[in-house]
mmCIF file of C-alpha atoms in Angstrom:
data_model
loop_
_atom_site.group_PDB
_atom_site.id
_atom_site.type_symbol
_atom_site.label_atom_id
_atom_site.label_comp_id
_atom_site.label_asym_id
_atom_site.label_seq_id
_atom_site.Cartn_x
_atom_site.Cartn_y
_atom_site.Cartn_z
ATOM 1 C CA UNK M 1 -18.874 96.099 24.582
ATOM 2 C CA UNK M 2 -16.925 92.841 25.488
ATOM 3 C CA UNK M 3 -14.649 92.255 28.527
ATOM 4 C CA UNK M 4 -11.666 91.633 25.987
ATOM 5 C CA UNK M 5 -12.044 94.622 23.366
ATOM 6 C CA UNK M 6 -12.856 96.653 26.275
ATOM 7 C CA UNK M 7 -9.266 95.774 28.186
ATOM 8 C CA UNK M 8 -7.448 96.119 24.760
ATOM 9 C CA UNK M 9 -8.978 99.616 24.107
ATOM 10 C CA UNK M 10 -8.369 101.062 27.494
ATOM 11 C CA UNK M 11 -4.645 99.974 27.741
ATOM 12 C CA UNK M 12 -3.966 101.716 24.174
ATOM 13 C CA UNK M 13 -5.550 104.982 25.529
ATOM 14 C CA UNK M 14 -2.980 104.160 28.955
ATOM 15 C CA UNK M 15 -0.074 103.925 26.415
ATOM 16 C CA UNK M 16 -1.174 107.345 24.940
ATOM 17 C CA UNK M 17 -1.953 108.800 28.022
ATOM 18 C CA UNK M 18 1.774 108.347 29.760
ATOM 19 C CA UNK M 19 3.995 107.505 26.741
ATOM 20 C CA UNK M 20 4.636 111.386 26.879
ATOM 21 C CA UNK M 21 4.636 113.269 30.078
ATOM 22 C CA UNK M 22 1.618 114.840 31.207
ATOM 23 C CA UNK M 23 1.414 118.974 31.643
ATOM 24 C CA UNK M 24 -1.690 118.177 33.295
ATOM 25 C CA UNK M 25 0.126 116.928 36.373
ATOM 26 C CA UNK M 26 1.333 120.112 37.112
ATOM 27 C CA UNK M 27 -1.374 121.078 39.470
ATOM 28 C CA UNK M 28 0.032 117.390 41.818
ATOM 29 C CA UNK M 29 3.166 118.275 41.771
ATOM 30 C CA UNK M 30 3.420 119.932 45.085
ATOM 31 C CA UNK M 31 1.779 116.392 46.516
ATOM 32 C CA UNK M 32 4.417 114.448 44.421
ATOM 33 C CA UNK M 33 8.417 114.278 44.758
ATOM 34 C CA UNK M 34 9.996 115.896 42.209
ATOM 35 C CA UNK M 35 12.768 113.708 40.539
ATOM 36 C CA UNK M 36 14.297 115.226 37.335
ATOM 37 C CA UNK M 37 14.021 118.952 35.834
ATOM 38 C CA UNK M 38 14.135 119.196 31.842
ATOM 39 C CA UNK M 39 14.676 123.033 30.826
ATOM 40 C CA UNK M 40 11.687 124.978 32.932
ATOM 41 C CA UNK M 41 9.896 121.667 33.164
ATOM 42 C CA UNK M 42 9.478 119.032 35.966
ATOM 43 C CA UNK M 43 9.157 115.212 36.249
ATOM 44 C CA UNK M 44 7.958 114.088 39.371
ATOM 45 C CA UNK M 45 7.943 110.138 40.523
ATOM 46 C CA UNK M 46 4.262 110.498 39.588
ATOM 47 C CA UNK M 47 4.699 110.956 35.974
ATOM 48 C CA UNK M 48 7.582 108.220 35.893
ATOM 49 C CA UNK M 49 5.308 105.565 37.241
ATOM 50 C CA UNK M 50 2.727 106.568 35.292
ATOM 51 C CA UNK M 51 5.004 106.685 32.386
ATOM 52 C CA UNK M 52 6.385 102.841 33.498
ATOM 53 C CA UNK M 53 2.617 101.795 33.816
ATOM 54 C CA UNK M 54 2.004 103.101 30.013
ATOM 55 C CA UNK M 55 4.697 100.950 28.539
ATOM 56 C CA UNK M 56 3.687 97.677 30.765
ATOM 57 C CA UNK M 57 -0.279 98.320 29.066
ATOM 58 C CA UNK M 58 1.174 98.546 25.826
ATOM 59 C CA UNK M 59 2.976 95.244 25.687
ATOM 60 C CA UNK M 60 -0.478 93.789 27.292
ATOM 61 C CA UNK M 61 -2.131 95.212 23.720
ATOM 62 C CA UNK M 62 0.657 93.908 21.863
ATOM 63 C CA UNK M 63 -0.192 90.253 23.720
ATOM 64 C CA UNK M 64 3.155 89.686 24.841
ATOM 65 C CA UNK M 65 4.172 86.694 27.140
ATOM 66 C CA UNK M 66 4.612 87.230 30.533
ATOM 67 C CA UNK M 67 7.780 86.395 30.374
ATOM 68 C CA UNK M 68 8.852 89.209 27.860
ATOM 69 C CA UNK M 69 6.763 91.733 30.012
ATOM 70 C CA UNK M 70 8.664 90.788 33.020
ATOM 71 C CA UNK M 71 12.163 91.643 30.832
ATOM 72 C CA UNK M 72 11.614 94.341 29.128
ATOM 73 C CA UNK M 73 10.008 95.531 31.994
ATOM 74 C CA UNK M 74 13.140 95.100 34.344
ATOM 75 C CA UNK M 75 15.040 97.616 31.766
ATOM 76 C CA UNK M 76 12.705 100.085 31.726
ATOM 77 C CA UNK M 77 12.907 100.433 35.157
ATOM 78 C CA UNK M 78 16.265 101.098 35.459
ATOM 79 C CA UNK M 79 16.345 103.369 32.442
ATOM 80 C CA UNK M 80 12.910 104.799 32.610
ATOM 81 C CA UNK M 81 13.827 108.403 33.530
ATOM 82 C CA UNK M 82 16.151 108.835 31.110
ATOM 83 C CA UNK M 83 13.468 107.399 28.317
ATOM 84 C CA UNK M 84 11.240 110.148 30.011
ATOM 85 C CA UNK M 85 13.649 112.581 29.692
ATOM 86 C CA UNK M 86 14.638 112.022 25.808
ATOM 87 C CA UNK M 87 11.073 112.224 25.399
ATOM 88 C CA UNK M 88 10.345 115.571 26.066
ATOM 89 C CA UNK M 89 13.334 116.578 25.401
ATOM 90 C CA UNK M 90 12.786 115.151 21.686
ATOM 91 C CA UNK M 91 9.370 117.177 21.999
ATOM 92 C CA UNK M 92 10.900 120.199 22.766
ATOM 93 C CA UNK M 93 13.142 120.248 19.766
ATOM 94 C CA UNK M 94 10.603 119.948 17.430
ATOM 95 C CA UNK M 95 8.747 122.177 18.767
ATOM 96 C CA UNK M 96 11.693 124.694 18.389
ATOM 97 C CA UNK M 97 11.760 123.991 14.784
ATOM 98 C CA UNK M 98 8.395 124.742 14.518
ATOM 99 C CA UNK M 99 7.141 121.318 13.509
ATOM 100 C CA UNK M 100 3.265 121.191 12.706
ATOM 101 C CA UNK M 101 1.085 117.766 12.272
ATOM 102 C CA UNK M 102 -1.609 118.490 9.506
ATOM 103 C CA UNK M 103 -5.110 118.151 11.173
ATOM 104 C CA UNK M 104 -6.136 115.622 8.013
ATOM 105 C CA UNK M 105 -3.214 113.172 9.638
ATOM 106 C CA UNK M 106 -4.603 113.766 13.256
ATOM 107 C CA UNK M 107 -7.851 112.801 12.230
ATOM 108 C CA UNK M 108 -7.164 109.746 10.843
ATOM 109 C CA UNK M 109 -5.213 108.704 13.464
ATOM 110 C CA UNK M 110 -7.792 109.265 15.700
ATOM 111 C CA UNK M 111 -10.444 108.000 13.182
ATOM 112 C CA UNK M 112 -8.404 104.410 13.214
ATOM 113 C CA UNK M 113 -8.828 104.699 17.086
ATOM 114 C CA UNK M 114 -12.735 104.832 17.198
ATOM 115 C CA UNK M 115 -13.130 102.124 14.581
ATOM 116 C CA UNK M 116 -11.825 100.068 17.435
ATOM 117 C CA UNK M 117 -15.247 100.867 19.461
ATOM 118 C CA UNK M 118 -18.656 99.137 18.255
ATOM 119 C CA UNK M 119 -20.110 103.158 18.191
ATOM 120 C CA UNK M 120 -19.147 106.671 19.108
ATOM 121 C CA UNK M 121 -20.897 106.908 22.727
ATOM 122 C CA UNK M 122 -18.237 104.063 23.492
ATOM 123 C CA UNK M 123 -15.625 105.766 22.481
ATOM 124 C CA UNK M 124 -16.406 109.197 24.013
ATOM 125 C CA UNK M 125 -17.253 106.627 27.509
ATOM 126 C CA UNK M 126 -13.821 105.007 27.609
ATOM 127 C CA UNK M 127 -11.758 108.266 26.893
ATOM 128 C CA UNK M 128 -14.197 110.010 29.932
ATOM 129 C CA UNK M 129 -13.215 106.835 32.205
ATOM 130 C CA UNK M 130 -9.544 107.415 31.829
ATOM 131 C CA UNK M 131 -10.314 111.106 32.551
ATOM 132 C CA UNK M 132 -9.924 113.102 28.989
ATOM 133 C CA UNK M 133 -11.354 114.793 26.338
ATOM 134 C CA UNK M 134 -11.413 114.399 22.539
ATOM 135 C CA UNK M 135 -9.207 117.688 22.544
ATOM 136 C CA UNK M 136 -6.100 115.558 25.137
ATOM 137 C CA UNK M 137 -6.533 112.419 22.800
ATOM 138 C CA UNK M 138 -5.619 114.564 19.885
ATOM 139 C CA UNK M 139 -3.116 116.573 21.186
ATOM 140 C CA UNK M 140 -1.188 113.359 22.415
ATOM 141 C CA UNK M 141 -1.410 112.391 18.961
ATOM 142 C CA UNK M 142 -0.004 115.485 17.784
ATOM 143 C CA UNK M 143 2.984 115.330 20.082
ATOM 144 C CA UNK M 144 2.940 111.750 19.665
ATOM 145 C CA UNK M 145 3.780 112.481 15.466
ATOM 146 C CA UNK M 146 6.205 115.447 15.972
ATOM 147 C CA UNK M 147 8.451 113.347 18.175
ATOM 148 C CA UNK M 148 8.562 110.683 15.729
ATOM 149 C CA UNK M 149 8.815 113.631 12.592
ATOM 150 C CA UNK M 150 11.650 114.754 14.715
ATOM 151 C CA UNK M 151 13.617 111.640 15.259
ATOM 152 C CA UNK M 152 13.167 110.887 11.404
ATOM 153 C CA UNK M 153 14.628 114.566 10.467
ATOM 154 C CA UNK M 154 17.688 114.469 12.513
ATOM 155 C CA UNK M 155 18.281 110.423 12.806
ATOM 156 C CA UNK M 156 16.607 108.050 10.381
ATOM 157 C CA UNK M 157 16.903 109.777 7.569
ATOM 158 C CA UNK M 158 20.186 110.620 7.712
ATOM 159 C CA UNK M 159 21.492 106.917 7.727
ATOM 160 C CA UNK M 160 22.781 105.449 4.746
ATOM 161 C CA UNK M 161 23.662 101.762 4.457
ATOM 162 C CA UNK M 162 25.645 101.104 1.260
ATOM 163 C CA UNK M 163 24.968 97.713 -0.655
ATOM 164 C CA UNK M 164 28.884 97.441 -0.374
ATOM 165 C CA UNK M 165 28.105 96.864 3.658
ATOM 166 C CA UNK M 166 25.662 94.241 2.982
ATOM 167 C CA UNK M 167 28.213 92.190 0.921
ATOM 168 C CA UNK M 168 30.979 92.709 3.085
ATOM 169 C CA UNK M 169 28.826 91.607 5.806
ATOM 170 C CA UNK M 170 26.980 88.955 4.692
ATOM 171 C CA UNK M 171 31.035 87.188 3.765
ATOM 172 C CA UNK M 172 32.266 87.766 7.304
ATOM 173 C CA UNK M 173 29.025 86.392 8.912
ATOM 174 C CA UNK M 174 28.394 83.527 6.556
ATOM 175 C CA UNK M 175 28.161 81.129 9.508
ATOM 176 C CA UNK M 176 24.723 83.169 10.894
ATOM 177 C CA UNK M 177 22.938 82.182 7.723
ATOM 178 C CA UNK M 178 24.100 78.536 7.393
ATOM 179 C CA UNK M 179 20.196 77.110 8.121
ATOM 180 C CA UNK M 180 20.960 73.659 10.087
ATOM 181 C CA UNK M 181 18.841 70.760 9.549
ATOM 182 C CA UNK M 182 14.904 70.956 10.694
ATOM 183 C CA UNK M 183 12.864 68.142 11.851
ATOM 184 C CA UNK M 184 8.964 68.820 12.491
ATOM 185 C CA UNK M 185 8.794 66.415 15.246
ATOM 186 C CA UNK M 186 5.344 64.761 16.948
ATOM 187 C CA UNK M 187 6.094 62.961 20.351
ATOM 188 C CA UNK M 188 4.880 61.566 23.032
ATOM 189 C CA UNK M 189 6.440 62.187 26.900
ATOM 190 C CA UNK M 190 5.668 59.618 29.646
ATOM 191 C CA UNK M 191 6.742 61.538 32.350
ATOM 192 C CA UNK M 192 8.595 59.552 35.245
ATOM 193 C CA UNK M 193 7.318 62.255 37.846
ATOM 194 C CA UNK M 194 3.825 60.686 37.338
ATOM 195 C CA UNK M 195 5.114 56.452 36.362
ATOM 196 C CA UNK M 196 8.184 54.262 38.031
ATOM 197 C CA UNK M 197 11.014 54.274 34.888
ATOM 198 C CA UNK M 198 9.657 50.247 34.698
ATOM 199 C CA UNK M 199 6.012 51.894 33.953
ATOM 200 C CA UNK M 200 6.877 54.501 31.754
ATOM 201 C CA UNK M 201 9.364 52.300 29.495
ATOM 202 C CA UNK M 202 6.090 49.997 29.295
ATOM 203 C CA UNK M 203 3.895 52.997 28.445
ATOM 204 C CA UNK M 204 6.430 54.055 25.805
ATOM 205 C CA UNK M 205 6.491 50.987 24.444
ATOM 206 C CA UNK M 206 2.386 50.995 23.662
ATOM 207 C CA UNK M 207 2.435 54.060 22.820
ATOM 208 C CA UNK M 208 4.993 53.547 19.806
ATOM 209 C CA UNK M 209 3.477 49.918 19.255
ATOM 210 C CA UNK M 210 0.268 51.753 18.535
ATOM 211 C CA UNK M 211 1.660 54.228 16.126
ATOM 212 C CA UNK M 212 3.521 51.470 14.132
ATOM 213 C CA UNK M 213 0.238 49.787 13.890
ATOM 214 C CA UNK M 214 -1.554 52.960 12.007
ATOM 215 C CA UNK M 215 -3.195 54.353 14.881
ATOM 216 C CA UNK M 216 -3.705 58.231 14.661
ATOM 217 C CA UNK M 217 -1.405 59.947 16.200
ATOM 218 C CA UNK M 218 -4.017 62.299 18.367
ATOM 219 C CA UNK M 219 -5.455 59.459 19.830
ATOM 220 C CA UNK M 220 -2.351 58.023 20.778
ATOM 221 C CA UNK M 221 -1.014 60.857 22.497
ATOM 222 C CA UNK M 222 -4.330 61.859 24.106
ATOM 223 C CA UNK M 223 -4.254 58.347 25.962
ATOM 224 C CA UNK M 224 -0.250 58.393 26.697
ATOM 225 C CA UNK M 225 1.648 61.996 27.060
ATOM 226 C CA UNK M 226 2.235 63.739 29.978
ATOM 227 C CA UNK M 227 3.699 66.477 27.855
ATOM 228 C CA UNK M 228 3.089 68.600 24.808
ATOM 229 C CA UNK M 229 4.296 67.427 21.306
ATOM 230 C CA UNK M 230 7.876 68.752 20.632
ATOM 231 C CA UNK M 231 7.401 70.883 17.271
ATOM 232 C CA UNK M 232 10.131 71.743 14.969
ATOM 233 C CA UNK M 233 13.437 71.687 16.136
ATOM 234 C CA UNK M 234 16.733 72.617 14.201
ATOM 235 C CA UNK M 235 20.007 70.580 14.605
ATOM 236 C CA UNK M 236 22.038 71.964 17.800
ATOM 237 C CA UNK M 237 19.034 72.269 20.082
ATOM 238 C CA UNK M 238 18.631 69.631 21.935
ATOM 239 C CA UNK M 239 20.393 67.237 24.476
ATOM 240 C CA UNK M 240 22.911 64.739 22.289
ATOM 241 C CA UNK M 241 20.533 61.402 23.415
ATOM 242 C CA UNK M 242 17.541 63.075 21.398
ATOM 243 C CA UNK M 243 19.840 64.414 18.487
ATOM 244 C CA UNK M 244 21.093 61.336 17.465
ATOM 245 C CA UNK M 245 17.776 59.872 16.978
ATOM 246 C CA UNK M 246 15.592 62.100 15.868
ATOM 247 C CA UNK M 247 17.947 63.577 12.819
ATOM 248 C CA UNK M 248 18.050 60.421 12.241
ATOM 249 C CA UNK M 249 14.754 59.439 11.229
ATOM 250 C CA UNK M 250 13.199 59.466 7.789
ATOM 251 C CA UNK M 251 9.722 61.293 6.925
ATOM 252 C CA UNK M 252 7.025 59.305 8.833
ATOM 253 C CA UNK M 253 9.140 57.311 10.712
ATOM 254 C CA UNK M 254 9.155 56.317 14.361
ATOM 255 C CA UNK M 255 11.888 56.610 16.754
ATOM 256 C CA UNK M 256 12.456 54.010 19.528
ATOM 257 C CA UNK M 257 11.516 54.820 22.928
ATOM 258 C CA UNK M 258 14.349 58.103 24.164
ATOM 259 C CA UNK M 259 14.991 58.119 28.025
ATOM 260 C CA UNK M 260 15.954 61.804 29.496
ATOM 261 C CA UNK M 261 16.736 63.036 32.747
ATOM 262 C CA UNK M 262 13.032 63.098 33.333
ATOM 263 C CA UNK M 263 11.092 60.650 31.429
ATOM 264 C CA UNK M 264 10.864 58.909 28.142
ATOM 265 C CA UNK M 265 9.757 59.913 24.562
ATOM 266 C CA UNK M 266 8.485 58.774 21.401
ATOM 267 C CA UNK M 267 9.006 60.510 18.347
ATOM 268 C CA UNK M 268 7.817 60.723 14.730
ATOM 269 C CA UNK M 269 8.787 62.776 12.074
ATOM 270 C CA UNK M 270 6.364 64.465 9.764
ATOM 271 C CA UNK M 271 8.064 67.024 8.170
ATOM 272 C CA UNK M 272 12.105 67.523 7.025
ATOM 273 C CA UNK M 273 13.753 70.231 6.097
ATOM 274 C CA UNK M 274 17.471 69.828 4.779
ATOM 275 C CA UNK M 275 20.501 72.222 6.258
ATOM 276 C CA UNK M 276 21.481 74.650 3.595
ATOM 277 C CA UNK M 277 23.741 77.993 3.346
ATOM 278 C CA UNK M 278 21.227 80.857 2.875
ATOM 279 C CA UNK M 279 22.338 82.756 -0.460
ATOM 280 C CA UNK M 280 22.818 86.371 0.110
ATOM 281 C CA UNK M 281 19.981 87.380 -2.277
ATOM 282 C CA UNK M 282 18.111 85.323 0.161
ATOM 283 C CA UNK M 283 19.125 87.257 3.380
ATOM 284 C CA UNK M 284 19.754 90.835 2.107
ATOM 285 C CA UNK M 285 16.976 92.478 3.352
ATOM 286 C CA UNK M 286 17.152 90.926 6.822
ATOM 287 C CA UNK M 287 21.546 92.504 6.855
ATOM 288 C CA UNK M 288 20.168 95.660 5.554
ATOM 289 C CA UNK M 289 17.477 96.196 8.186
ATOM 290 C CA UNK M 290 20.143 95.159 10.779
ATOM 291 C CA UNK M 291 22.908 97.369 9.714
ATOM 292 C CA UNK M 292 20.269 100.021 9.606
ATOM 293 C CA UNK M 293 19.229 99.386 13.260
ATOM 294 C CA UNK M 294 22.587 99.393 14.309
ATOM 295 C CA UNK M 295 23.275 102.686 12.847
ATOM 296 C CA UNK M 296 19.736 103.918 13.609
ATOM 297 C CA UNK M 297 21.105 103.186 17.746
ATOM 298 C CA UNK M 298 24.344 104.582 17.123
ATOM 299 C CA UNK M 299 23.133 108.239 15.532
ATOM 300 C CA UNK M 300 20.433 108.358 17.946
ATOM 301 C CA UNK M 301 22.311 107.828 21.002
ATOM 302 C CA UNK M 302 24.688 110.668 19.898
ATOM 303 C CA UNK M 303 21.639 112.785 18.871
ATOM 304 C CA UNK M 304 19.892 112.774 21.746
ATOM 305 C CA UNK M 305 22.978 113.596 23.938
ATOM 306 C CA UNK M 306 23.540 116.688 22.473
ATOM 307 C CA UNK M 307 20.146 117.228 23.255
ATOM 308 C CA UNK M 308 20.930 116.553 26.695
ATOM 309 C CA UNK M 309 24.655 119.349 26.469
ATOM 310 C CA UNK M 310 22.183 122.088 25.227
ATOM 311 C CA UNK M 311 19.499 121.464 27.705
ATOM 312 C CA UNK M 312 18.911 122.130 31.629
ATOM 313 C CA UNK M 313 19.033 118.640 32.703
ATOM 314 C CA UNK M 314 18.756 117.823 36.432
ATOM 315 C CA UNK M 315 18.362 114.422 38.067
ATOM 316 C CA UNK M 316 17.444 115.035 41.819
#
C-alpha cells in the first residue's frame, strides 16, 4: 500500500474516530481532567483534543492549504467544546426519538470505505493500527447517520426559501453579480531583489523584445522570471499602475515593461472576458443555496439551544 493512500486512509478513520466522542474513554477518565458534563455523560480534555485532532486530519483528506488549516483551525479551538457538546447532545436526541440506521445503509457506507484499500487484510490492518474493530467502525457510522437524520428532521427540512426571496434578493444585491472585466494574463517578473532597477528594466526589455519577435512564451519566461505567471485577474484587483495597462490590452497583445514596488513585469494577454450584469436566471441557484444556508444557521443555532435549556450542561 503506498505512503500517500495510506496517510489519506488513516486520517479518514481519525475523522471517524473523534468526530463523535468516544464512550470508550471512559475507562481514562480518572487519568484525564474532566472539562464539561452533558446529561450523565463526561468530556474530558482528552476527548476534546482528540476531537480537535479529528477535524485537523479531515481537512488534511480534504487537501486543504495550510493556510485554511491554520484558520479554520484557530476557530475550532476556541469553539471546540461547544461543537463537542452539540454533538452528543444532537446524538442523544435522536436517540430519544428512537432513530434507527438500516444495516443495508451501514454497509454501504462502510463498503465505500474498503474500496479505498487495494484488499480486505489492509483494511482490517489500518482499522487494528488505530486500535478498533469492524463492530466501532460501524457503530461510528451509525451515530455518525442519526446525527445527521436528526439535524435534517428538526432543521433542514423545515426551511423553506420562497422564489419571492430570491427575486427580492437578487434586486437589492444586483451589484454582487455585476461580473467585472477578466483578463487571462501571462507575465513575466524580473524581480529587483535579485537585479539593480538599471538590470531589471534591461531584462524586461529582452524579455518583451523576444515575445514581440514570436518567441514562445515558455521559453521566454523560463530564461527571464523570477516569479510565477499572473493568471486571470478581474478588474479591481490589482494596484492602479498594473490596471491601467493590462485592461488595456487587446487579445495577444503585449504590454510595455510595468515597474512595482518590487520589480518589473511584462504582460500578455491571452484570453478576455467582457464585464457583464449576471441575469438572475443565471445566479438563482447560487441566492437560493445562500438564503438556505443562512436560514439553515439561523434554525440550527436556535435548535440546538434548546437542546442545551433541556439538558444538564456543565462547563467546568
Amino acid at each position: 500500500m503506498n505512503r500517500n493512500l495510506q496517510g489519506i486512509i488513516k486520517g479518514i478513520f481519525i475523522v471517524m474516530m473523534f468526530i463523535l466522542a468516544c464512550p470508550a474513554h471512559a475507562q481514562d477518565v480518572h487519568t484525564d481532567a474532566i472539562i464539561a458534563v452533558v446529561n450523565d455523560d463526561v468530556i474530558t480534555l482528552k476527548d476534546l483534543r482528540q476531537y480537535l485532532a479529528g477535524i485537523a486530519s479531515q481537512l488534511r483528506v480534504e487537501n486543504r492549504s495550510p493556510g485554511e488549516i491554520e484558520h479554520i483551525m484557530g476557530e475550532y479551538e476556541q469553539k471546540g467544546l461547544d461543537k463537542l457538546i452539540e454533538d452528543k447532545l444532537i446524538l442523544a436526541a435522536a436517540n430519544d426519538k428512537g432513530i434507527e440506521v438500516r444495516d443495508d445503509i451501514i454497509d454501504k457506507r462502510l463498503q465505500e470505505i474498503k474500496d479505498r484499500y487495494p484488499g480486505e487484510d489492509d483494511f482490517l490492518k489500518a482499522i487494528g493500527t488505530e486500535g478498533m474493530t469492524v463492530s466501532d467502525l460501524q457503530q461510528k457510522l451509525t451515530d455518525q447517520l442519526k446525527v445527521k437524520y436528526e439535524v435534517d428532521m428538526e432543521v433542514r427540512d423545515k426551511i423553506f426559501v420562497n422564489p419571492q426571496d430570491v427575486t427580492e434578493y437578487y434586486n437589492k444585491h444586483m451589484n454582487e453579480f455585476n461580473r467585472k472585466l477578466r483578463v487571462n494574463l501571462q507575465s513575466i517578473f524580473v524581480s529587483f531583489d535579485k537585479h539593480s532597477k538599471q538590470e531589471a528594466q534591461s531584462l524586461a526589455d529582452e524579455a518583451r523584445s523576444r515575445l514581440l519577435a514570436g518567441e514562445p512564451f515558455d521559453k521566454v519566461f523560463q530564461k527571464y522570471s523570477d516569479g510565477s505567471s499572473v493568471g486571470q485577474v478581474e478588474q479591481g484587483q490589482m494596484v492602479d499602475a498594473v490596471e491601467n495597462v493590462v485592461f488595456n490590452l487587446k487579445l495577444e497583445e503585449v504590454s510595455d515593461p510595468v515597474e512595482v514596488e518590487n520589480g518589473i513585469y511584462v504582460f500578455k494577454a491571452i484570453g478576455i472576458s467582457p464585464g457583464k450584469q449576471q441575469t438572475l436566471a443565471e445566479v438563482k441557484d447560487q441566492i437560493y443555496n445562500k438564503l438556505l444556508d443562512d436560514q439553515f444557521q439561523v434554525n440550527f443555532k436556535k435548535w440546538v439551544e434548546k437542546l442545551r435549556q433541556k439538558a444538564y450542561v456543565e462547563i467546568k
